[in-house]
PDB file of C-alpha atoms in Angstrom:
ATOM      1  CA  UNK A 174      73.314  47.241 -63.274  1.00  0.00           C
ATOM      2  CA  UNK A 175      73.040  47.527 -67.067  1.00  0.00           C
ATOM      3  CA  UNK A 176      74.289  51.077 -66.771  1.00  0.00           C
ATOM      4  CA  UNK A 177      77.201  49.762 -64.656  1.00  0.00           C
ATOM      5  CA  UNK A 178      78.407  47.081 -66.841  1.00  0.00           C
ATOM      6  CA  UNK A 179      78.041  49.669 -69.829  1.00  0.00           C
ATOM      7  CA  UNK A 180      80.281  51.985 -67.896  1.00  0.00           C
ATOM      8  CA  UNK A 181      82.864  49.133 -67.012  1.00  0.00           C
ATOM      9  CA  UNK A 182      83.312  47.981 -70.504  1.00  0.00           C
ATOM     10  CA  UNK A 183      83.412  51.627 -72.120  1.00  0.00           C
ATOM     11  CA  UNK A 184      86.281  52.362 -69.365  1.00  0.00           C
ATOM     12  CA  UNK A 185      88.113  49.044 -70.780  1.00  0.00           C
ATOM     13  CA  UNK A 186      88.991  49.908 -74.404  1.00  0.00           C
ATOM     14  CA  UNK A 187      87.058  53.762 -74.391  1.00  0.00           C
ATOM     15  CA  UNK A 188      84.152  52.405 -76.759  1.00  0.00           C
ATOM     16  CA  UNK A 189      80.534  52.263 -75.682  1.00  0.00           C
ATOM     17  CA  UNK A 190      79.739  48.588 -76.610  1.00  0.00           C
ATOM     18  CA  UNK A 191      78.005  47.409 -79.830  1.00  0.00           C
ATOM     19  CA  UNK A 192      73.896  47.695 -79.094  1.00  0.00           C
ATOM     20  CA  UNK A 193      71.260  44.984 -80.202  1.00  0.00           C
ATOM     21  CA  UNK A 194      69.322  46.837 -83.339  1.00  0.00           C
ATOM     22  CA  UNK A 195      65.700  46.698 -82.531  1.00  0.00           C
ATOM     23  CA  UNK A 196      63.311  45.269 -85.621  1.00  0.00           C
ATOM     24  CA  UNK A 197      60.472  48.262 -85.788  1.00  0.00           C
ATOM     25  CA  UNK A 198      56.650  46.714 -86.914  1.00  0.00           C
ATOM     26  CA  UNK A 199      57.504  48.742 -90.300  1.00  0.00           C
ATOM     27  CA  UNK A 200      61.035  47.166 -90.979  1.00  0.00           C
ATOM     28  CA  UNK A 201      58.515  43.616 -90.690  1.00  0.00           C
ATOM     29  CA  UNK A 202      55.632  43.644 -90.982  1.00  0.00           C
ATOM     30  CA  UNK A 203      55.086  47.053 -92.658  1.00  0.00           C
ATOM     31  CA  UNK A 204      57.372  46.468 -95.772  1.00  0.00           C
ATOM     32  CA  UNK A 205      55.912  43.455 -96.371  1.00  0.00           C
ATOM     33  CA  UNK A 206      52.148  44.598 -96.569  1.00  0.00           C
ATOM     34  CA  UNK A 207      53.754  47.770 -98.686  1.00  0.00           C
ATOM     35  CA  UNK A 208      55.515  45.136-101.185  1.00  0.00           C
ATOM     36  CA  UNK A 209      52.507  43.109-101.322  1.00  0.00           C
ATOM     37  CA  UNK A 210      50.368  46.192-102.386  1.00  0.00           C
ATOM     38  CA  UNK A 211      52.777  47.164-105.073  1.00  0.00           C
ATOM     39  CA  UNK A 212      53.624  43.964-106.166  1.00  0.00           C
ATOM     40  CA  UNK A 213      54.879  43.601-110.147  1.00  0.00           C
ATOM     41  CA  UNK A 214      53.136  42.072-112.877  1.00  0.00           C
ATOM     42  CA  UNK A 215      55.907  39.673-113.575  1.00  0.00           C
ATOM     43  CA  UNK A 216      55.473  37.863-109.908  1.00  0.00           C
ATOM     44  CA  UNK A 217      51.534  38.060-110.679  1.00  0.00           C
ATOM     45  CA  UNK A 218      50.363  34.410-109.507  1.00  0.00           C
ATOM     46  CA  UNK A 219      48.705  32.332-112.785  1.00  0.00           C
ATOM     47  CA  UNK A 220      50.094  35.404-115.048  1.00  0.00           C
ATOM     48  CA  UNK A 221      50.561  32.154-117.378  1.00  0.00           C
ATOM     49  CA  UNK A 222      46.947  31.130-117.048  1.00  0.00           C
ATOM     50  CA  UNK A 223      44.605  34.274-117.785  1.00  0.00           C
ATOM     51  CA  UNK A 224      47.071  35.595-120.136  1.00  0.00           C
ATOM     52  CA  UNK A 225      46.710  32.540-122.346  1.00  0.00           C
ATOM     53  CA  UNK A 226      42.690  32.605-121.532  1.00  0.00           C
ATOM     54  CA  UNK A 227      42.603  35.961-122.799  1.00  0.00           C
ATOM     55  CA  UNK A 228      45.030  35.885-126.082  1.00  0.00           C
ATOM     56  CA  UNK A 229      42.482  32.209-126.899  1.00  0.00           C
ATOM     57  CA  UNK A 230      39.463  34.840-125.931  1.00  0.00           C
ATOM     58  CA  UNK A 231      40.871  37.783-128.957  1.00  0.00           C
ATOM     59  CA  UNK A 232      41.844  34.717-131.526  1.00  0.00           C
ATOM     60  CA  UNK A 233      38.319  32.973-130.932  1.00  0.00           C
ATOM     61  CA  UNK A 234      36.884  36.368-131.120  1.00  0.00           C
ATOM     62  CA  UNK A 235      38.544  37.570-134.148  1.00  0.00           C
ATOM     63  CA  UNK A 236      38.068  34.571-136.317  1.00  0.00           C
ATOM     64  CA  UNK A 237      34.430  33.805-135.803  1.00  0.00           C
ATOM     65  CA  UNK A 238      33.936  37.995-136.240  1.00  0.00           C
ATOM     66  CA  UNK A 239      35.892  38.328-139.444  1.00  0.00           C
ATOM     67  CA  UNK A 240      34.308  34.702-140.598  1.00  0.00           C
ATOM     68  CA  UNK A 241      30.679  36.677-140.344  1.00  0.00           C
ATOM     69  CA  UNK A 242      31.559  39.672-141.834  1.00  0.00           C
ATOM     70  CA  UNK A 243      33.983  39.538-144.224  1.00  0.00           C
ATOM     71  CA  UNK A 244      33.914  35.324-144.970  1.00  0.00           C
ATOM     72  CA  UNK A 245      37.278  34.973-144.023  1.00  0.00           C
ATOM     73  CA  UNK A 246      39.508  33.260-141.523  1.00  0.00           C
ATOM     74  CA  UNK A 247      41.226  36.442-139.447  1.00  0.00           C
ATOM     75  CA  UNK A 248      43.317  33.814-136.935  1.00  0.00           C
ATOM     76  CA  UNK A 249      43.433  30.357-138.570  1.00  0.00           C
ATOM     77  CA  UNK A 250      45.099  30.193-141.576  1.00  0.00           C
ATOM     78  CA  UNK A 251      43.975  26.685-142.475  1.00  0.00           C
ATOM     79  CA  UNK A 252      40.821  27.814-143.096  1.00  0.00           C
ATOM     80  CA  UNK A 253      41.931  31.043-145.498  1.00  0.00           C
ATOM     81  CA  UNK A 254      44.457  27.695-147.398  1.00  0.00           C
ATOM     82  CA  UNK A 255      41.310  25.982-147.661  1.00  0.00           C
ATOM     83  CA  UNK A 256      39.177  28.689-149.165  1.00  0.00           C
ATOM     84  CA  UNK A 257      41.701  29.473-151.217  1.00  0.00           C
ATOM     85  CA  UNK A 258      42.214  26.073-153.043  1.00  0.00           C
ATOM     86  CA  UNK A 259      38.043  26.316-153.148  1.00  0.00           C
ATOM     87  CA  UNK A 260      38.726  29.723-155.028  1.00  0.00           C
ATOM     88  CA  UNK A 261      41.133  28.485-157.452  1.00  0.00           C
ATOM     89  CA  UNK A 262      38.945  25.368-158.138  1.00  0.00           C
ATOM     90  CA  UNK A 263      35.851  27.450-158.576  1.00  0.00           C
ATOM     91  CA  UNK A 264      37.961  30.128-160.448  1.00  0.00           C
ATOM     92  CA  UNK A 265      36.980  32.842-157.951  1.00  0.00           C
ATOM     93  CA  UNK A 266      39.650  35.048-159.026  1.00  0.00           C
ATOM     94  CA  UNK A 267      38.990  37.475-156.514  1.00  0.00           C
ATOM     95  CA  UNK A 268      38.788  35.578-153.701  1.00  0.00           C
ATOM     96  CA  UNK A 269      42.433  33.936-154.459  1.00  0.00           C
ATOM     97  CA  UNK A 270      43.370  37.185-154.107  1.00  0.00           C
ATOM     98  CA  UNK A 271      41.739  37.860-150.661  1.00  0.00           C
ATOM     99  CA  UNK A 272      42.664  34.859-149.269  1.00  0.00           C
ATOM    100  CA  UNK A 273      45.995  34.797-150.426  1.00  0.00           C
ATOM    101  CA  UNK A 274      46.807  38.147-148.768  1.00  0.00           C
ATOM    102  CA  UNK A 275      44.931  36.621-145.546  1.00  0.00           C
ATOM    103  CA  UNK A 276      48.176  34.120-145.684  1.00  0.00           C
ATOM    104  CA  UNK A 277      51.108  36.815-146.788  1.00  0.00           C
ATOM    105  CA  UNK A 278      49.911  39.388-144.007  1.00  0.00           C
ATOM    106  CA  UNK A 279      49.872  36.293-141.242  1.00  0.00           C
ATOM    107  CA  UNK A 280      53.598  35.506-142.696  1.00  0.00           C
ATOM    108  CA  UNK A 281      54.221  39.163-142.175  1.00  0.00           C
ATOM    109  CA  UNK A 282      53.216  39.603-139.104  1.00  0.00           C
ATOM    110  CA  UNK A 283      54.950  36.671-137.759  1.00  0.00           C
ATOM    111  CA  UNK A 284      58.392  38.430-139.257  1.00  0.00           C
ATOM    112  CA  UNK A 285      57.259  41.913-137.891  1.00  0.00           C
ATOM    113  CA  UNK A 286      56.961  40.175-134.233  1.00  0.00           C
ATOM    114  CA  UNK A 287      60.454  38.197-134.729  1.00  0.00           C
ATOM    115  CA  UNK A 288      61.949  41.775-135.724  1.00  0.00           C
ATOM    116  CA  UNK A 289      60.554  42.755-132.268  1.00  0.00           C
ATOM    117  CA  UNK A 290      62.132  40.650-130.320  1.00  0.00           C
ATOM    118  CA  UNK A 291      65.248  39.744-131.834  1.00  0.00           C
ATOM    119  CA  UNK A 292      66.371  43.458-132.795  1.00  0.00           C
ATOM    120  CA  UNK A 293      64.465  45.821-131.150  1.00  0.00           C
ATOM    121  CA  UNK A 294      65.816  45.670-127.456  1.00  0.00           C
ATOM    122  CA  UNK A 295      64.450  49.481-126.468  1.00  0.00           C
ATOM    123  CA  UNK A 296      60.568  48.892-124.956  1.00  0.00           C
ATOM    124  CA  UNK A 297      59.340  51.953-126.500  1.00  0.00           C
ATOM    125  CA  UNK A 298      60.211  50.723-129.776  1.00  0.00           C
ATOM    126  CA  UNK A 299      58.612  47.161-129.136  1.00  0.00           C
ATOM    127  CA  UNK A 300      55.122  49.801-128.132  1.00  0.00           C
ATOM    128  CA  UNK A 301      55.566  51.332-130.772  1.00  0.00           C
ATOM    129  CA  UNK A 302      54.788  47.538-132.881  1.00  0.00           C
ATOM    130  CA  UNK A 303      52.445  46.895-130.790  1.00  0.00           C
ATOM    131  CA  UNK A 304      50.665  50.151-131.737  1.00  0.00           C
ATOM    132  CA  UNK A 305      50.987  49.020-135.192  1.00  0.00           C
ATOM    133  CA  UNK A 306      49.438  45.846-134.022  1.00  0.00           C
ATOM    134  CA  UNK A 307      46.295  47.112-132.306  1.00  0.00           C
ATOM    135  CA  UNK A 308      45.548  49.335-134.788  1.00  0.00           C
ATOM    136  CA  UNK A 309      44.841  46.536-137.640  1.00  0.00           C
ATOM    137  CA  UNK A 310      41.845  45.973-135.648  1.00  0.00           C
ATOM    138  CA  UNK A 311      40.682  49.765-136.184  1.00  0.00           C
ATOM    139  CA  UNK A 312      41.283  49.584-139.504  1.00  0.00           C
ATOM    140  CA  UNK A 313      39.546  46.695-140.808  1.00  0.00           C
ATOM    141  CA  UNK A 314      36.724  48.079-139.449  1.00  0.00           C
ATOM    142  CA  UNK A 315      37.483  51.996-140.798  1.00  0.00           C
ATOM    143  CA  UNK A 316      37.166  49.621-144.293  1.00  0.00           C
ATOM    144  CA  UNK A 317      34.630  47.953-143.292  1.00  0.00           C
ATOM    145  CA  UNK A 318      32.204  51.135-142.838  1.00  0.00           C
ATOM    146  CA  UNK A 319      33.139  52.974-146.023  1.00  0.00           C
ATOM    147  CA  UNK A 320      32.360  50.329-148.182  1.00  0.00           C
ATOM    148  CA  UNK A 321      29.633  48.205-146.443  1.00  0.00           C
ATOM    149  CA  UNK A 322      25.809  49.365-146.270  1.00  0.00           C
ATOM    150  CA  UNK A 323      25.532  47.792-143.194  1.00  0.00           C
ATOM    151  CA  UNK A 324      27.229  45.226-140.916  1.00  0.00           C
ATOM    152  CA  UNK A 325      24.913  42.154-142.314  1.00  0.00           C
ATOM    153  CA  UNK A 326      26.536  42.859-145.853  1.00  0.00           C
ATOM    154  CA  UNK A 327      30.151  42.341-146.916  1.00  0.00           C
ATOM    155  CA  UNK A 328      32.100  43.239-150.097  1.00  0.00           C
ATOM    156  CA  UNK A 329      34.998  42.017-151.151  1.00  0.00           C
ATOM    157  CA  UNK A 330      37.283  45.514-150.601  1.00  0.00           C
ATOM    158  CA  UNK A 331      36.307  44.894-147.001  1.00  0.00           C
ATOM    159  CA  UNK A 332      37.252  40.590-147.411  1.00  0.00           C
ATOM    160  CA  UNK A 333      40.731  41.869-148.407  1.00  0.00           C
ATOM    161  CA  UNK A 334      41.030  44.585-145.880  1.00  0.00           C
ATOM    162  CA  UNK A 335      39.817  42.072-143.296  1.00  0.00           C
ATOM    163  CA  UNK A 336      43.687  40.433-144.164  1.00  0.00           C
ATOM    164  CA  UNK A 337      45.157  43.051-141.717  1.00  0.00           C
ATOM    165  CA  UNK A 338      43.740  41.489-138.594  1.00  0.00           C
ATOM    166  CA  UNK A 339      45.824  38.218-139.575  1.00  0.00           C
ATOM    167  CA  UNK A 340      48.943  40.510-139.391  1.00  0.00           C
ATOM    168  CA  UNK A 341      47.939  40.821-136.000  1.00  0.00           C
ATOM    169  CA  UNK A 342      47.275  37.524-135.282  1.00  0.00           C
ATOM    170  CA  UNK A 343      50.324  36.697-136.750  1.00  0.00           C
ATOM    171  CA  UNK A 344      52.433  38.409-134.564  1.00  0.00           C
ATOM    172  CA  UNK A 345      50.174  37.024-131.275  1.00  0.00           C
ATOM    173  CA  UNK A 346      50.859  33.291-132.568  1.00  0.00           C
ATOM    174  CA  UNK A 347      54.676  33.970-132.621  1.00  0.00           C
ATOM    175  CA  UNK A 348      55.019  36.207-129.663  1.00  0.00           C
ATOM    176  CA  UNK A 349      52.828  33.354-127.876  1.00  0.00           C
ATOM    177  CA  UNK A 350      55.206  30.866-128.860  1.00  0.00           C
ATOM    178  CA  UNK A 351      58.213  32.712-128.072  1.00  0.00           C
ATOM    179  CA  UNK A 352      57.560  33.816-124.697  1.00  0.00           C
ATOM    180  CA  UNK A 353      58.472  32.198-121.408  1.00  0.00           C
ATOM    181  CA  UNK A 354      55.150  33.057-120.140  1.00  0.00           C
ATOM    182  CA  UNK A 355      52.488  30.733-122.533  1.00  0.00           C
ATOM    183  CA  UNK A 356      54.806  28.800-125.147  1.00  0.00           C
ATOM    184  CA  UNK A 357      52.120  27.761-127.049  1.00  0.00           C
ATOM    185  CA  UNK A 358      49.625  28.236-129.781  1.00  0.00           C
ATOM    186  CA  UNK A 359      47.020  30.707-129.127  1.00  0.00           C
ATOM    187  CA  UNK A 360      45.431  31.366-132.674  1.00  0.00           C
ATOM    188  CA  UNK A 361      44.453  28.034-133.713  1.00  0.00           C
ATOM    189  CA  UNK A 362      43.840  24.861-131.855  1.00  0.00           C
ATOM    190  CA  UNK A 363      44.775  21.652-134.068  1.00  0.00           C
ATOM    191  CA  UNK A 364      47.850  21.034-132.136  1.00  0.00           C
ATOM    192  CA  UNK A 365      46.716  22.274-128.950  1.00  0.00           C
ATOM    193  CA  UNK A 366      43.597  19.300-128.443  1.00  0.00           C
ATOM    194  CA  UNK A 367      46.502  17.082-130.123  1.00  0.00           C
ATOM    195  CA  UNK A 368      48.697  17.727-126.640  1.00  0.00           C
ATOM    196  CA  UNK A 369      45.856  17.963-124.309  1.00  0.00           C
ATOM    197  CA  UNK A 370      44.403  14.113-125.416  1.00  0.00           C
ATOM    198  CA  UNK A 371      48.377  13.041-125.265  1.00  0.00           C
ATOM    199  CA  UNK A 372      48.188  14.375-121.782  1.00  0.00           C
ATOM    200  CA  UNK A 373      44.897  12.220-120.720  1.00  0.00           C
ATOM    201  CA  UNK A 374      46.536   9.269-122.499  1.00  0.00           C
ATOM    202  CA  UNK A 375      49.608   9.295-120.605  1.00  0.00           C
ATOM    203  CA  UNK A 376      47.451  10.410-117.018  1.00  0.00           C
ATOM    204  CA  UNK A 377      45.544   6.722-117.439  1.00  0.00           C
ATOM    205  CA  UNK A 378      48.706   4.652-119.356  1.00  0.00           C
ATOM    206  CA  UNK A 379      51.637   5.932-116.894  1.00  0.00           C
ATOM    207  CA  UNK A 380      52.404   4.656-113.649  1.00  0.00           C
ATOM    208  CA  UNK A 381      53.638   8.130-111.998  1.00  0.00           C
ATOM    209  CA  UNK A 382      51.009  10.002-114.464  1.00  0.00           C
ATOM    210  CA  UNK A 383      51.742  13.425-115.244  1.00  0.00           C
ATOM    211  CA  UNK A 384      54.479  15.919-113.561  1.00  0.00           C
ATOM    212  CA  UNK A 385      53.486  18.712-112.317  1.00  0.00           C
ATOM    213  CA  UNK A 386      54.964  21.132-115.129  1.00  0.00           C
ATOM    214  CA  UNK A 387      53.108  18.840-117.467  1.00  0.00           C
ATOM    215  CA  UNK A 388      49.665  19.470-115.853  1.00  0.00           C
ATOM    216  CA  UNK A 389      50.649  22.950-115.664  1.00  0.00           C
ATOM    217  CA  UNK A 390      50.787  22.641-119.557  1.00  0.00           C
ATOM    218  CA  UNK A 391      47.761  20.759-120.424  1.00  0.00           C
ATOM    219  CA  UNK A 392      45.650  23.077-118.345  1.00  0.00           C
ATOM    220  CA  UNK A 393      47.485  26.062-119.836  1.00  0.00           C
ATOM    221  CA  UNK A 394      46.371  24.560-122.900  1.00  0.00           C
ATOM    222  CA  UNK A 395      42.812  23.790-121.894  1.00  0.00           C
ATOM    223  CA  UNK A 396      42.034  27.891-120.602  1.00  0.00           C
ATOM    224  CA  UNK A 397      43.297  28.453-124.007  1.00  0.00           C
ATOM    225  CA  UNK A 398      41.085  26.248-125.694  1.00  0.00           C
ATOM    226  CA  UNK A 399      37.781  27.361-123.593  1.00  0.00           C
ATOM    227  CA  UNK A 400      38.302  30.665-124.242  1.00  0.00           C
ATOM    228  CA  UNK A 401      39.067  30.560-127.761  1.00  0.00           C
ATOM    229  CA  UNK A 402      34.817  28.943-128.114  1.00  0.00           C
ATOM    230  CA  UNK A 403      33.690  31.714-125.614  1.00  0.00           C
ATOM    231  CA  UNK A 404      35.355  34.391-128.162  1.00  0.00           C
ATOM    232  CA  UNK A 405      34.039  32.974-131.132  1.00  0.00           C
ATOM    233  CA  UNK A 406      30.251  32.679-129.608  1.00  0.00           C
ATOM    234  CA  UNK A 407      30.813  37.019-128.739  1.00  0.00           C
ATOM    235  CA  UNK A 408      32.619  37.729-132.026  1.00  0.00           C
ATOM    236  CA  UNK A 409      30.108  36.062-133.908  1.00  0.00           C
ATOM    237  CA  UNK A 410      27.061  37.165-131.733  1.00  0.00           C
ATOM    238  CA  UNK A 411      28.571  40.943-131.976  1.00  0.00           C
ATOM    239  CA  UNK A 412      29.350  40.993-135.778  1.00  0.00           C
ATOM    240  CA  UNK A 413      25.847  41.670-137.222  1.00  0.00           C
ATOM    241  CA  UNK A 414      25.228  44.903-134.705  1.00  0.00           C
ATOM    242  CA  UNK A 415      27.342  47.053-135.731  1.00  0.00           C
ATOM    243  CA  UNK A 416      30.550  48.011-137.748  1.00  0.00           C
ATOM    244  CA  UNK A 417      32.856  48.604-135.100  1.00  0.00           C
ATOM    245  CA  UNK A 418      32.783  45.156-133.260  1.00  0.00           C
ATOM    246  CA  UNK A 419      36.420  44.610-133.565  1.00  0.00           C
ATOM    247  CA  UNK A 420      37.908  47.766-132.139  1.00  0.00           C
ATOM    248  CA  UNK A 421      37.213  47.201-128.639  1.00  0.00           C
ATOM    249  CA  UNK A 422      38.874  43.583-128.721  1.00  0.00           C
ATOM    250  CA  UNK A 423      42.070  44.786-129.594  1.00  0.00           C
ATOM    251  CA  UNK A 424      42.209  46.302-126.004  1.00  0.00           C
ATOM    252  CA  UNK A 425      42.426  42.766-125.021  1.00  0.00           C
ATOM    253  CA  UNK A 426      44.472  42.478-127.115  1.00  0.00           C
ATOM    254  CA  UNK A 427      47.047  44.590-126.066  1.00  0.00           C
ATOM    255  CA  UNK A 428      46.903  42.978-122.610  1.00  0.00           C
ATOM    256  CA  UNK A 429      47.956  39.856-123.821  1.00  0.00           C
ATOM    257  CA  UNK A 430      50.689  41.152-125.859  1.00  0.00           C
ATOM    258  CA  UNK A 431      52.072  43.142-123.078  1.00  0.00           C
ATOM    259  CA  UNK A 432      52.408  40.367-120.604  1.00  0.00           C
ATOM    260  CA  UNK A 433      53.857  38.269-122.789  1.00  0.00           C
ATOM    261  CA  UNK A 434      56.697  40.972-123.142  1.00  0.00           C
ATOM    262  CA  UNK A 435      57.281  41.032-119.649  1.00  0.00           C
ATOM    263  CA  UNK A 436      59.455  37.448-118.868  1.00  0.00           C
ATOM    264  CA  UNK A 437      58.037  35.619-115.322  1.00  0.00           C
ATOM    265  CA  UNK A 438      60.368  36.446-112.127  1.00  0.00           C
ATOM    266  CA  UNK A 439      62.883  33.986-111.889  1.00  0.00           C
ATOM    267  CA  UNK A 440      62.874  32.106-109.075  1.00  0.00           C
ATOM    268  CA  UNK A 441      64.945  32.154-106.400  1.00  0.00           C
ATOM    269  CA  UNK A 442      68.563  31.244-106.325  1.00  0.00           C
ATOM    270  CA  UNK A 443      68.987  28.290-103.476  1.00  0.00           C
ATOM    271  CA  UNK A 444      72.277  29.170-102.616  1.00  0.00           C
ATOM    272  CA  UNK A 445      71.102  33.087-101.837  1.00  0.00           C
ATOM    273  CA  UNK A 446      67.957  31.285-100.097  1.00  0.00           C
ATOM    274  CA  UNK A 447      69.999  28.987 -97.755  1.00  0.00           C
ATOM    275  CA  UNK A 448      72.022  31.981 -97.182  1.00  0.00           C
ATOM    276  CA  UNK A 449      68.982  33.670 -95.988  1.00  0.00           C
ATOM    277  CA  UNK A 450      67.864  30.828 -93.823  1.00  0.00           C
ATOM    278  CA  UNK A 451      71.166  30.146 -92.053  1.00  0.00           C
ATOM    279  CA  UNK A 452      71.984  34.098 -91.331  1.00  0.00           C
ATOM    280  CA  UNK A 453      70.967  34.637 -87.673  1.00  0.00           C
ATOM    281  CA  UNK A 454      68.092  36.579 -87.037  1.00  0.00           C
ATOM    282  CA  UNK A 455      68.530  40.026 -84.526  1.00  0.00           C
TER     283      UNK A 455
END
């Protein structure tokens, strides 16, 4: 009968009729187990969350290493400000000098990073600064093993060349800040336990409590702040064993700083959704 009725309407208007398209299991469910295997980093689920654990990991890390080996603050540059009024009271020359370059490089890292973003569109150029970046950390210790007897004893060529991992650090705190991904501080924690005891305080004091983009935040900020005291217990565990302990943390580093670079997938548009909800299925 089917054949009959497709005969009949092809004699009509001498057309074979319009045919049903079959779904095949790979159109479904096939493409959809392929996307999920390839699936990009920017749709990654809690990108925000282990990306902020791990850039809180390096800046715990780095400070607590640099603090043991060379006496100076590589990510928190209250601590180099308060050394260096210490220094000028004590007239430490010397040390006003390393800690004041401690300070100028983290300023100049934080302007290297804003060049980054704001005028260097091209990605292999932004690498290329991010090269720059990771190699700070190879450096300092490169320094660090030409002028030290061993990784117990500092001098104060290696203090000052220490001053290159807060360029780094620098340009971690403003890329961290800057990014859609973390948009917060990851190299020093003052304001971050500020925000996360505002956050308890208005969970008890409100009647609706927190939002859900606020707890988001707050926990954001508590991975950060975890993992900045788990990097300062290795850094400071790994300094006296030997001179290259901060090489293999700028790996990590480059992790972070990566996918920060890469923005979060935006979601989806709801007009483009409901369109995709009312079109009828075949």
């Amino acid at each position: 009968r089917a054949a009959d009725a497709t005969a009949i309407s092809r004699s009509r208007d001498g057309r074979a009729p319009p045919t049903r398209p079959r779904r095949s299991s790979l159109a479904s469910g096939g493409d959809e187990t392929l996307h999920a295997r390839r699936k990009p980093l920017s749709t990654m689920r809690h990108r925000d969350l282990w990306t902020a654990s791990l850039l809180g990991f390096v800046a715990g890390y780095t400070t607590s290493n640099t603090k043991v080996r060379f006496d100076t603050f590589g990510g928190m540059m209250t601590g180099n400000t308060v050394k260096l009024g210490i220094s000028i009271a004590q007239g430490q020359w010397a040390w006003t000098g390393v800690f004041a370059a401690c300070i100028a490089c983290f300023a100049l890292g934080t302007f290297a990073a804003l060049f980054m973003i704001k005028r260097i569109e091209a990605r292999r150029g932004q690498h290329l600064f991010l090269l720059v970046f990771c190699a700070c950390f190879f450096l300092v210790d490169a320094v660090a093993l030409a002028v030290d007897k061993t990784p117990r004893d500092y001098s104060i060529y290696a203090s000052l060349a220490s001053s290159l991992v807060a360029f780094a650090m620098g340009a971690q705190n403003l890329l961290s800040q800057k990014s859609s991904l973390v948009k917060a501080n990851t190299t020093f924690m003052t304001g971050n336990i500020q925000k996360m005891t505002e956050a308890l305080w208005n969970r008890w004091v409100e009647e609706d409590g927190l939002t859900r983009a606020q707890r988001r935040a707050a926990l954001l900020l508590f991975c950060t702040w975890t993992n900045y005291i788990v990097g300062g217990v290795c850094g400071a565990a790994i300094a006296p064993v030997f001179f290259w302990s901060l090489t293999p943390v700028a790996v990590l580093y480059a992790i972070g700083m990566i996918s920060m670079q890469i923005e979060p997938a935006p979601p989806p548009d709801k007009e483009a959704r409901e369109d995709v909800e009312l079109r009828p299925r075949l």
